[in-house]
Tab-separated table of C-alpha atoms in Angstrom:
chain	number	residue	atom	x	y	z
A	236	UNK	CA	0.052	-0.232	0.101
A	237	UNK	CA	3.228	2.786	0.966
A	238	UNK	CA	4.289	2.038	-2.235
A	239	UNK	CA	1.382	2.615	-4.043
A	240	UNK	CA	0.608	5.865	-1.798
A	241	UNK	CA	3.436	7.118	-2.797
A	242	UNK	CA	3.041	6.929	-5.968
A	243	UNK	CA	0.079	8.433	-6.593
A	244	UNK	CA	1.009	10.788	-4.137
A	245	UNK	CA	3.662	11.944	-6.957
A	246	UNK	CA	1.537	11.764	-9.525
A	247	UNK	CA	-1.187	13.609	-7.865
A	248	UNK	CA	1.051	16.268	-7.981
A	249	UNK	CA	1.723	16.087	-11.927
A	250	UNK	CA	4.637	14.557	-11.679
A	251	UNK	CA	5.548	11.745	-15.013
A	252	UNK	CA	6.501	8.182	-14.694
A	253	UNK	CA	10.010	6.809	-16.572
A	254	UNK	CA	8.810	5.044	-19.077
A	255	UNK	CA	10.789	2.236	-18.023
A	256	UNK	CA	9.950	2.327	-14.915
A	257	UNK	CA	6.211	1.662	-16.486
A	258	UNK	CA	7.445	-0.650	-18.833
A	259	UNK	CA	8.935	-3.019	-15.618
A	260	UNK	CA	5.383	-1.572	-13.903
A	261	UNK	CA	3.328	-3.106	-16.376
A	262	UNK	CA	5.376	-6.499	-17.297
A	263	UNK	CA	4.560	-7.782	-13.262
A	264	UNK	CA	1.097	-6.879	-13.496
A	265	UNK	CA	0.574	-8.870	-16.815
A	266	UNK	CA	2.996	-11.568	-14.565
A	267	UNK	CA	0.973	-11.286	-11.876
A	268	UNK	CA	-2.425	-12.522	-13.900
A	269	UNK	CA	-0.987	-14.369	-16.255
A	270	UNK	CA	-3.649	-17.214	-18.331
A	271	UNK	CA	-7.750	-14.837	-16.500
A	272	UNK	CA	-11.024	-16.082	-17.970
A	273	UNK	CA	-13.172	-13.453	-19.367
A	274	UNK	CA	-15.492	-14.140	-16.983
A	275	UNK	CA	-14.008	-13.316	-14.053
A	276	UNK	CA	-16.247	-13.226	-10.424
A	277	UNK	CA	-16.198	-11.661	-6.859
A	278	UNK	CA	-17.496	-11.579	-3.037
A	279	UNK	CA	-17.378	-8.777	-0.644
A	280	UNK	CA	-17.701	-5.455	0.034
A	281	UNK	CA	-16.030	-4.058	-4.063
A	282	UNK	CA	-15.047	-0.180	-4.817
A	283	UNK	CA	-15.828	0.154	-8.943
A	284	UNK	CA	-14.393	2.731	-11.006
A	285	UNK	CA	-15.626	4.037	-13.980
A	286	UNK	CA	-13.344	5.028	-17.299
A	287	UNK	CA	-10.940	7.971	-16.309
A	288	UNK	CA	-9.776	8.546	-20.160
A	289	UNK	CA	-6.590	10.031	-18.762
A	290	UNK	CA	-6.607	11.837	-16.107
A	291	UNK	CA	-4.070	10.453	-13.243
A	292	UNK	CA	-4.497	13.692	-11.006
A	293	UNK	CA	-8.229	12.475	-10.664
A	294	UNK	CA	-7.569	8.940	-10.644
A	295	UNK	CA	-4.968	8.626	-7.798
A	296	UNK	CA	-6.716	10.848	-6.140
A	297	UNK	CA	-9.564	8.732	-5.904
A	298	UNK	CA	-6.745	6.218	-4.095
A	299	UNK	CA	-5.560	8.532	-1.186
A	300	UNK	CA	-9.000	9.687	-0.605
A	301	UNK	CA	-11.280	6.887	-1.059
A	302	UNK	CA	-10.120	3.499	-2.571
A	303	UNK	CA	-6.936	3.016	-0.304
A	304	UNK	CA	-8.335	4.682	2.687
A	305	UNK	CA	-11.667	1.677	2.514
A	306	UNK	CA	-10.115	-1.243	4.472
A	307	UNK	CA	-13.164	-2.673	4.012
A	308	UNK	CA	-13.266	-3.351	0.726
A	309	UNK	CA	-11.701	-6.297	-1.116
A	310	UNK	CA	-12.495	-6.323	-4.499
A	311	UNK	CA	-12.138	-2.969	-7.278
A	312	UNK	CA	-13.101	-3.335	-9.811
A	313	UNK	CA	-11.970	-0.433	-12.650
A	314	UNK	CA	-14.358	-0.286	-16.300
A	315	UNK	CA	-13.112	-0.099	-18.800
A	316	UNK	CA	-10.831	2.461	-20.847
A	317	UNK	CA	-8.224	3.726	-18.823
A	318	UNK	CA	-6.296	5.768	-22.516
A	319	UNK	CA	-7.123	7.927	-24.564
A	320	UNK	CA	-7.649	11.295	-23.592
A	321	UNK	CA	-5.762	13.569	-20.790
A	322	UNK	CA	-2.512	13.414	-21.828
A	323	UNK	CA	-1.914	11.254	-18.319
A	324	UNK	CA	-2.695	7.885	-20.429
A	325	UNK	CA	1.203	6.202	-19.029
A	326	UNK	CA	0.395	6.807	-15.579
A	327	UNK	CA	-2.819	5.724	-16.019
A	328	UNK	CA	-1.789	2.434	-16.330
A	329	UNK	CA	1.161	2.413	-14.045
A	330	UNK	CA	-1.499	3.421	-10.763
A	331	UNK	CA	-3.275	0.055	-12.075
A	332	UNK	CA	-0.577	-2.283	-12.160
A	333	UNK	CA	0.529	-0.842	-8.662
A	334	UNK	CA	-2.437	-1.911	-7.599
A	335	UNK	CA	-1.904	-5.773	-8.725
A	336	UNK	CA	1.051	-5.609	-7.875
A	337	UNK	CA	0.720	-4.179	-4.401
A	338	UNK	CA	-2.720	-3.715	-3.285
A	339	UNK	CA	-3.144	-7.087	-1.725
A	340	UNK	CA	-7.093	-6.245	-2.619
A	341	UNK	CA	-8.828	-8.808	-5.960
A	342	UNK	CA	-7.864	-6.178	-9.512
A	343	UNK	CA	-10.267	-6.745	-12.229
A	344	UNK	CA	-9.648	-3.805	-14.694
A	345	UNK	CA	-11.598	-4.393	-17.843
A	346	UNK	CA	-11.397	-4.367	-21.177
A	347	UNK	CA	-12.732	-0.929	-22.738
A	348	UNK	CA	-12.866	0.416	-26.060
A	349	UNK	CA	-10.545	2.055	-26.290
A	350	UNK	CA	-7.695	-0.484	-24.958
A	351	UNK	CA	-9.779	-2.840	-27.037
A	352	UNK	CA	-8.937	-0.775	-30.682
A	353	UNK	CA	-5.736	0.402	-29.454
A	354	UNK	CA	-2.922	1.994	-31.558
A	355	UNK	CA	-6.532	3.163	-33.054
A	356	UNK	CA	-6.580	7.300	-31.676
A	357	UNK	CA	-9.407	9.927	-30.832
A	358	UNK	CA	-9.055	12.553	-32.862
A	359	UNK	CA	-9.024	15.597	-30.390
A	360	UNK	CA	-7.603	14.501	-27.516
A	361	UNK	CA	-4.592	13.239	-25.749
A	362	UNK	CA	-3.196	9.911	-26.859
A	363	UNK	CA	-1.842	6.478	-24.687
A	364	UNK	CA	0.364	6.387	-28.807
A	365	UNK	CA	0.873	9.519	-28.530
A	366	UNK	CA	2.642	9.984	-25.176
A	367	UNK	CA	4.700	7.047	-26.170
A	368	UNK	CA	5.923	7.987	-29.290
A	369	UNK	CA	6.761	10.930	-27.287
A	370	UNK	CA	8.765	9.798	-24.702
A	371	UNK	CA	10.472	7.445	-27.715
A	372	UNK	CA	11.302	10.673	-28.922
A	373	UNK	CA	13.238	11.644	-26.187
A	374	UNK	CA	15.357	8.691	-25.238
A	375	UNK	CA	15.830	7.622	-28.385
A	376	UNK	CA	14.081	3.768	-28.259
A	377	UNK	CA	12.604	2.116	-31.015
A	378	UNK	CA	8.329	2.258	-30.282
A	379	UNK	CA	7.108	-0.957	-31.374
A	380	UNK	CA	9.419	-2.481	-28.191
A	381	UNK	CA	6.513	0.016	-25.405
A	382	UNK	CA	3.752	-0.955	-27.352
A	383	UNK	CA	5.304	-4.873	-26.914
A	384	UNK	CA	4.739	-4.898	-22.971
A	385	UNK	CA	1.037	-2.648	-23.547
A	386	UNK	CA	-0.689	-4.887	-25.863
A	387	UNK	CA	0.090	-8.563	-23.621
A	388	UNK	CA	-1.122	-6.372	-20.226
A	389	UNK	CA	-4.132	-4.919	-21.907
A	390	UNK	CA	-4.454	-9.057	-23.651
A	391	UNK	CA	-4.792	-9.752	-20.220
A	392	UNK	CA	-7.486	-7.636	-18.788
A	393	UNK	CA	-10.738	-9.196	-18.170
A	394	UNK	CA	-14.200	-8.984	-20.613
A	395	UNK	CA	-16.690	-9.315	-17.348
A	396	UNK	CA	-17.162	-9.107	-13.420
A	397	UNK	CA	-20.021	-10.318	-12.176
A	398	UNK	CA	-19.821	-9.279	-9.025
A	399	UNK	CA	-21.735	-10.869	-5.438
A	400	UNK	CA	-23.514	-12.514	-8.220
A	401	UNK	CA	-25.815	-9.613	-8.556
A	402	UNK	CA	-24.118	-7.115	-10.561
A	403	UNK	CA	-22.600	-7.924	-13.655
A	404	UNK	CA	-20.335	-5.067	-14.710
A	405	UNK	CA	-18.540	-4.666	-17.957
A	406	UNK	CA	-17.355	-1.504	-20.749
A	407	UNK	CA	-20.390	-1.059	-22.625
A	408	UNK	CA	-23.298	-3.217	-22.262
A	409	UNK	CA	-25.326	-6.906	-23.457
A	410	UNK	CA	-23.920	-8.695	-26.132
A	411	UNK	CA	-26.656	-10.125	-29.064
A	412	UNK	CA	-24.825	-13.266	-29.582
A	413	UNK	CA	-24.808	-13.823	-25.449
A	414	UNK	CA	-27.850	-14.211	-23.354
A	415	UNK	CA	-26.141	-16.780	-20.729
A	416	UNK	CA	-23.476	-16.360	-18.187
A	417	UNK	CA	-22.333	-20.109	-19.193
A	418	UNK	CA	-21.813	-19.342	-22.429
A	419	UNK	CA	-19.717	-15.907	-21.531
A	420	UNK	CA	-17.294	-18.354	-19.285
A	421	UNK	CA	-16.590	-20.886	-21.386
A	422	UNK	CA	-15.013	-18.394	-23.795
A	423	UNK	CA	-11.489	-17.935	-24.409
A	424	UNK	CA	-11.160	-14.751	-26.760
A	425	UNK	CA	-11.506	-11.258	-25.908
A	426	UNK	CA	-12.228	-10.363	-30.445
A	427	UNK	CA	-14.904	-13.219	-29.745
A	428	UNK	CA	-17.054	-10.522	-27.210
A	429	UNK	CA	-16.261	-7.287	-28.583
A	430	UNK	CA	-19.851	-6.589	-28.356
A	431	UNK	CA	-19.766	-6.056	-24.337
A	432	UNK	CA	-17.235	-3.760	-24.774
A	433	UNK	CA	-18.169	-1.639	-27.417
A	434	UNK	CA	-22.278	-2.163	-28.166
A	435	UNK	CA	-23.652	1.502	-26.653
A	436	UNK	CA	-27.201	2.236	-24.925
A	437	UNK	CA	-30.296	3.759	-26.892
A	438	UNK	CA	-32.898	6.148	-25.219
A	439	UNK	CA	-36.481	6.125	-25.784
A	440	UNK	CA	-36.548	7.775	-28.861
A	441	UNK	CA	-34.596	5.327	-30.489
A	442	UNK	CA	-35.519	2.148	-28.895
A	443	UNK	CA	-39.107	3.929	-30.126
A	444	UNK	CA	-37.204	4.199	-34.577
A	445	UNK	CA	-36.168	0.608	-33.265
A	446	UNK	CA	-39.724	-1.197	-33.882
A	447	UNK	CA	-39.334	-3.482	-31.527
A	448	UNK	CA	-35.082	-4.192	-32.433
A	449	UNK	CA	-33.675	-5.379	-29.063
A	450	UNK	CA	-30.486	-4.221	-31.181
A	451	UNK	CA	-30.120	-2.596	-33.739
A	452	UNK	CA	-26.358	-2.442	-35.509
A	453	UNK	CA	-24.254	0.381	-35.783
A	454	UNK	CA	-22.526	2.379	-39.598
A	455	UNK	CA	-19.509	3.694	-38.453
A	456	UNK	CA	-19.282	0.327	-36.401
A	457	UNK	CA	-18.346	-3.625	-35.529
A	458	UNK	CA	-21.123	-2.694	-32.792
A	459	UNK	CA	-24.684	-2.637	-31.776
A	460	UNK	CA	-26.682	0.173	-29.963
A	461	UNK	CA	-29.180	-2.179	-27.358
A	462	UNK	CA	-32.433	-1.330	-26.272
A	463	UNK	CA	-34.037	-1.780	-22.551
A	464	UNK	CA	-35.703	-4.521	-23.180
A	465	UNK	CA	-32.354	-6.380	-23.993
A	466	UNK	CA	-30.522	-5.455	-21.097
A	467	UNK	CA	-33.477	-6.807	-18.597
A	468	UNK	CA	-34.314	-10.432	-20.464
A	469	UNK	CA	-30.084	-10.733	-20.105
A	470	UNK	CA	-30.939	-10.401	-16.086
A	471	UNK	CA	-33.980	-12.294	-15.770
A	472	UNK	CA	-32.008	-14.915	-18.050
A	473	UNK	CA	-29.293	-15.251	-15.238
A	474	UNK	CA	-30.955	-13.368	-12.604
A	475	UNK	CA	-28.922	-10.721	-11.940
A	476	UNK	CA	-30.097	-7.411	-10.510
A	477	UNK	CA	-28.726	-4.514	-12.383
A	478	UNK	CA	-25.748	-3.573	-15.119
A	479	UNK	CA	-22.672	-1.377	-14.398
A	480	UNK	CA	-21.463	-0.068	-17.273
A	481	UNK	CA	-18.787	3.600	-18.442
A	482	UNK	CA	-19.431	5.918	-19.730
A	483	UNK	CA	-17.870	7.111	-22.916
A	484	UNK	CA	-18.766	11.230	-22.319
A	485	UNK	CA	-17.689	13.807	-24.021
A	486	UNK	CA	-18.759	11.281	-27.737
A	487	UNK	CA	-21.963	10.224	-26.319
A	488	UNK	CA	-25.479	11.832	-24.236
A	489	UNK	CA	-27.310	9.533	-24.164
A	490	UNK	CA	-30.595	11.537	-23.903
A	491	UNK	CA	-28.952	14.925	-25.489
A	492	UNK	CA	-27.089	13.306	-28.816
A	493	UNK	CA	-27.975	10.442	-30.581
A	494	UNK	CA	-29.589	9.660	-34.438
A	495	UNK	CA	-33.161	10.720	-33.167
A	496	UNK	CA	-32.816	13.701	-31.496
A	497	UNK	CA	-29.085	15.607	-32.474
A	498	UNK	CA	-27.022	17.387	-30.040
A	499	UNK	CA	-26.325	20.125	-33.233
A	500	UNK	CA	-24.118	22.237	-31.337
A	501	UNK	CA	-22.460	20.239	-28.632
A	502	UNK	CA	-22.494	21.885	-26.201
A	503	UNK	CA	-21.527	20.175	-22.277
A	504	UNK	CA	-24.543	20.148	-20.731
A	505	UNK	CA	-23.372	18.894	-16.858
A	506	UNK	CA	-23.603	15.564	-15.683
A	507	UNK	CA	-23.505	14.436	-12.222
A	508	UNK	CA	-20.937	11.888	-13.633
A	509	UNK	CA	-23.384	8.809	-13.116
A	510	UNK	CA	-27.246	8.232	-14.928
A	511	UNK	CA	-29.840	5.824	-13.867
A	512	UNK	CA	-31.952	3.671	-16.483
A	513	UNK	CA	-35.084	3.072	-16.049
A	514	UNK	CA	-36.574	0.380	-13.637
A	515	UNK	CA	-36.396	-3.371	-14.603
A	516	UNK	CA	-40.621	-4.201	-14.114
A	517	UNK	CA	-39.708	-7.430	-11.760
A	518	UNK	CA	-36.578	-5.842	-9.394
A	519	UNK	CA	-38.177	-3.368	-8.628
A	520	UNK	CA	-34.567	-1.093	-9.355
A	521	UNK	CA	-33.252	0.018	-12.261
A	522	UNK	CA	-31.551	-1.939	-14.982
A	523	UNK	CA	-27.991	-0.070	-15.847
A	524	UNK	CA	-26.494	2.416	-14.129
A	525	UNK	CA	-23.535	4.142	-15.796
A	526	UNK	CA	-20.974	5.353	-14.557
A	527	UNK	CA	-17.668	7.603	-15.955
A	528	UNK	CA	-14.220	9.266	-13.774
A	529	UNK	CA	-13.284	11.366	-15.359
A	530	UNK	CA	-14.436	14.478	-14.289
A	531	UNK	CA	-13.966	17.899	-16.287
A	532	UNK	CA	-13.462	15.797	-18.777
A	533	UNK	CA	-10.070	16.795	-20.977
A	534	UNK	CA	-10.825	20.889	-19.955
A	535	UNK	CA	-13.481	20.968	-21.479
A	536	UNK	CA	-16.375	19.459	-20.211
A	537	UNK	CA	-18.419	20.443	-16.667
A	538	UNK	CA	-19.107	16.445	-15.660
A	539	UNK	CA	-18.727	15.448	-12.242
A	540	UNK	CA	-17.507	12.534	-11.595
A	541	UNK	CA	-17.906	9.126	-8.678
A	542	UNK	CA	-17.221	5.221	-8.162
A	543	UNK	CA	-20.056	2.613	-6.621
A	544	UNK	CA	-18.912	0.820	-3.740
A	545	UNK	CA	-21.132	-2.436	-2.534
A	546	UNK	CA	-21.426	-4.889	-0.512
A	547	UNK	CA	-23.601	-7.904	0.105
A	548	UNK	CA	-27.480	-5.918	0.677
A	549	UNK	CA	-26.501	-2.395	-0.980
A	550	UNK	CA	-25.337	-0.172	-3.240
A	551	UNK	CA	-23.380	3.457	-3.169
A	552	UNK	CA	-22.599	6.142	-4.889
A	553	UNK	CA	-20.507	8.437	-4.365
A	554	UNK	CA	-20.092	11.425	-6.327
A	555	UNK	CA	-15.982	12.965	-6.833
A	556	UNK	CA	-14.716	16.566	-7.324
A	557	UNK	CA	-12.067	17.851	-9.785
A	558	UNK	CA	-8.820	17.808	-7.440
A	559	UNK	CA	-8.309	21.195	-6.596
A	560	UNK	CA	-4.837	21.199	-7.682
A	561	UNK	CA	-4.594	18.921	-11.433
A	562	UNK	CA	-1.809	20.951	-13.813
A	563	UNK	CA	-4.022	22.291	-16.837
A	564	UNK	CA	-4.971	19.874	-19.370
A	565	UNK	CA	-4.103	21.540	-23.067
A	566	UNK	CA	-5.930	20.899	-26.075
A	567	UNK	CA	-4.926	18.592	-29.217
A	568	UNK	CA	-3.383	15.292	-29.359
A	569	UNK	CA	-0.203	16.302	-28.072
A	570	UNK	CA	0.878	17.667	-24.760
A	571	UNK	CA	2.931	21.067	-26.301
A	572	UNK	CA	1.028	24.242	-27.116
A	573	UNK	CA	3.448	23.069	-30.660
A	574	UNK	CA	-0.428	20.449	-30.605
A	575	UNK	CA	-2.526	23.157	-29.918
A	576	UNK	CA	-1.420	25.441	-32.187
A	577	UNK	CA	-2.094	22.826	-35.012
A	578	UNK	CA	-4.957	24.031	-36.448
A	579	UNK	CA	-4.991	27.315	-35.542
A	580	UNK	CA	-1.937	27.515	-38.419
A	581	UNK	CA	-3.384	24.615	-40.930
A	582	UNK	CA	-5.814	27.427	-41.104
A	583	UNK	CA	-3.712	30.599	-41.839
A	584	UNK	CA	-1.985	28.031	-43.837
A	585	UNK	CA	-5.567	27.195	-46.208
A	586	UNK	CA	-6.514	31.188	-45.790
A	587	UNK	CA	-2.996	32.161	-47.534
A	588	UNK	CA	-2.508	29.281	-50.108
A	589	UNK	CA	-6.532	30.556	-50.671
A	590	UNK	CA	-5.007	34.707	-51.786
A	591	UNK	CA	-2.162	33.459	-53.447
A	592	UNK	CA	-4.996	31.493	-55.478
A	593	UNK	CA	-8.048	33.552	-55.990
A	594	UNK	CA	-6.946	36.669	-53.713
A	595	UNK	CA	-5.501	40.255	-55.317
A	596	UNK	CA	-2.207	40.337	-55.029
A	597	UNK	CA	-1.274	43.724	-53.316
A	598	UNK	CA	2.465	44.730	-53.791
A	599	UNK	CA	3.499	46.764	-51.276
A	600	UNK	CA	5.747	50.282	-51.762
A	601	UNK	CA	9.913	49.979	-51.342
A	602	UNK	CA	9.616	52.587	-48.531
A	603	UNK	CA	6.507	51.131	-46.416
A	604	UNK	CA	7.699	50.798	-42.531
A	605	UNK	CA	4.734	49.060	-41.635
A	606	UNK	CA	5.149	46.017	-44.006
A	607	UNK	CA	8.857	46.104	-43.858
A	608	UNK	CA	8.372	45.725	-39.536
A	609	UNK	CA	5.695	43.140	-40.022
A	610	UNK	CA	7.731	41.210	-42.308
A	611	UNK	CA	10.365	41.164	-39.946
A	612	UNK	CA	7.926	39.559	-37.244
A	613	UNK	CA	6.808	37.103	-38.655
A	614	UNK	CA	10.331	36.487	-39.823
A	615	UNK	CA	12.039	36.172	-36.137
A	616	UNK	CA	9.093	34.743	-35.313
A	617	UNK	CA	9.551	31.847	-37.574
A	618	UNK	CA	13.460	30.926	-37.097
A	619	UNK	CA	12.667	31.442	-33.107
A	620	UNK	CA	9.781	27.864	-34.072
A	621	UNK	CA	12.215	26.718	-35.413
A	622	UNK	CA	14.722	27.189	-33.415
A	623	UNK	CA	12.699	25.959	-30.434
A	624	UNK	CA	11.642	22.622	-32.726
A	625	UNK	CA	15.055	21.821	-32.804
A	626	UNK	CA	15.970	22.442	-29.342
A	627	UNK	CA	13.589	20.434	-27.579
A	628	UNK	CA	13.567	17.757	-30.717
A	629	UNK	CA	9.348	17.883	-30.397
A	630	UNK	CA	7.823	15.334	-33.014
A	631	UNK	CA	5.179	17.176	-35.154
A	632	UNK	CA	1.527	15.159	-34.544
A	633	UNK	CA	0.296	12.140	-36.176
A	634	UNK	CA	-2.698	12.791	-37.932
A	635	UNK	CA	-5.990	11.035	-37.051
A	636	UNK	CA	-6.775	7.556	-39.160
């Protein structure tokens, strides 16, 4: 516990973890987990944490203030999607690895969409791959060597977890081809169970359009959107009470952004970090609990965060604030100024090219002092930018595929 607390305290204050230290912890965690079943089952008091998405400072704060101090909890379940968001995916995975190695509790890290699809990167946010590229560039090492260790760790993650034989925890939702827990338990391949990771929940408007179908395919992904009835049927067949899933908050706010009722302006609407679904007609409790554990996501949303504690007779949802001393999360796909400045530079270059092709070229008088001054300033800025790129050996940002 002391090792975890020390590392969490340093990360909470914004310190980076050395890549070799990170890889060593990941190797040890992968070795300790060994060959895992895709469906894991735990008993006793559990702490369930939602998607963290690279918010290592907030995650470290949760560990220090909520998780490590709770000595009565014997299990920690993480709902996947640890990476790709803020620019501390390496630190998040490092803390997860330390929990597996040193916590003394049963730690169940589930597979999330971003781990399953790695190295595909989000378009507008940070990513684990870009972090590794930047660190490798500084250390002059080959990224392929690092990615082998990362992929091995992702391959060891469970797909689903059964808590107290009553709560079904998964990153996405139910799968169209698996109706019983025995079918999931007999499966050995993450790829075969990918729907549990990728599927997303419909809202009521979408269900009306679905016209009674339990699952509707998503054209852009190899996954489905599932209905309330699909969840209820899965729970009833397996004598379960509730399904707890992680939320992709920034890309899909279920009751505000859907193909039935699109949010054209992509407003950042406050969200407390959890959402209860409709009540199951048999159990009289919400069929789905959706949670998210990355507060004020990437500094652009106004969402809260939460974690869930479960025991034999109760489920508690704890809202979590943003860590007040969290370092600024820079916009863009990499954690340096050239990344967030790239869109502005692209717009400026496009404007210049448009003027060159279609605009009227106005010749400046040779004795125009103001023009010469502006030209001199622009030249100096360009030289300074080139000097910084060479001095700090920064890579150019990778364009998303």
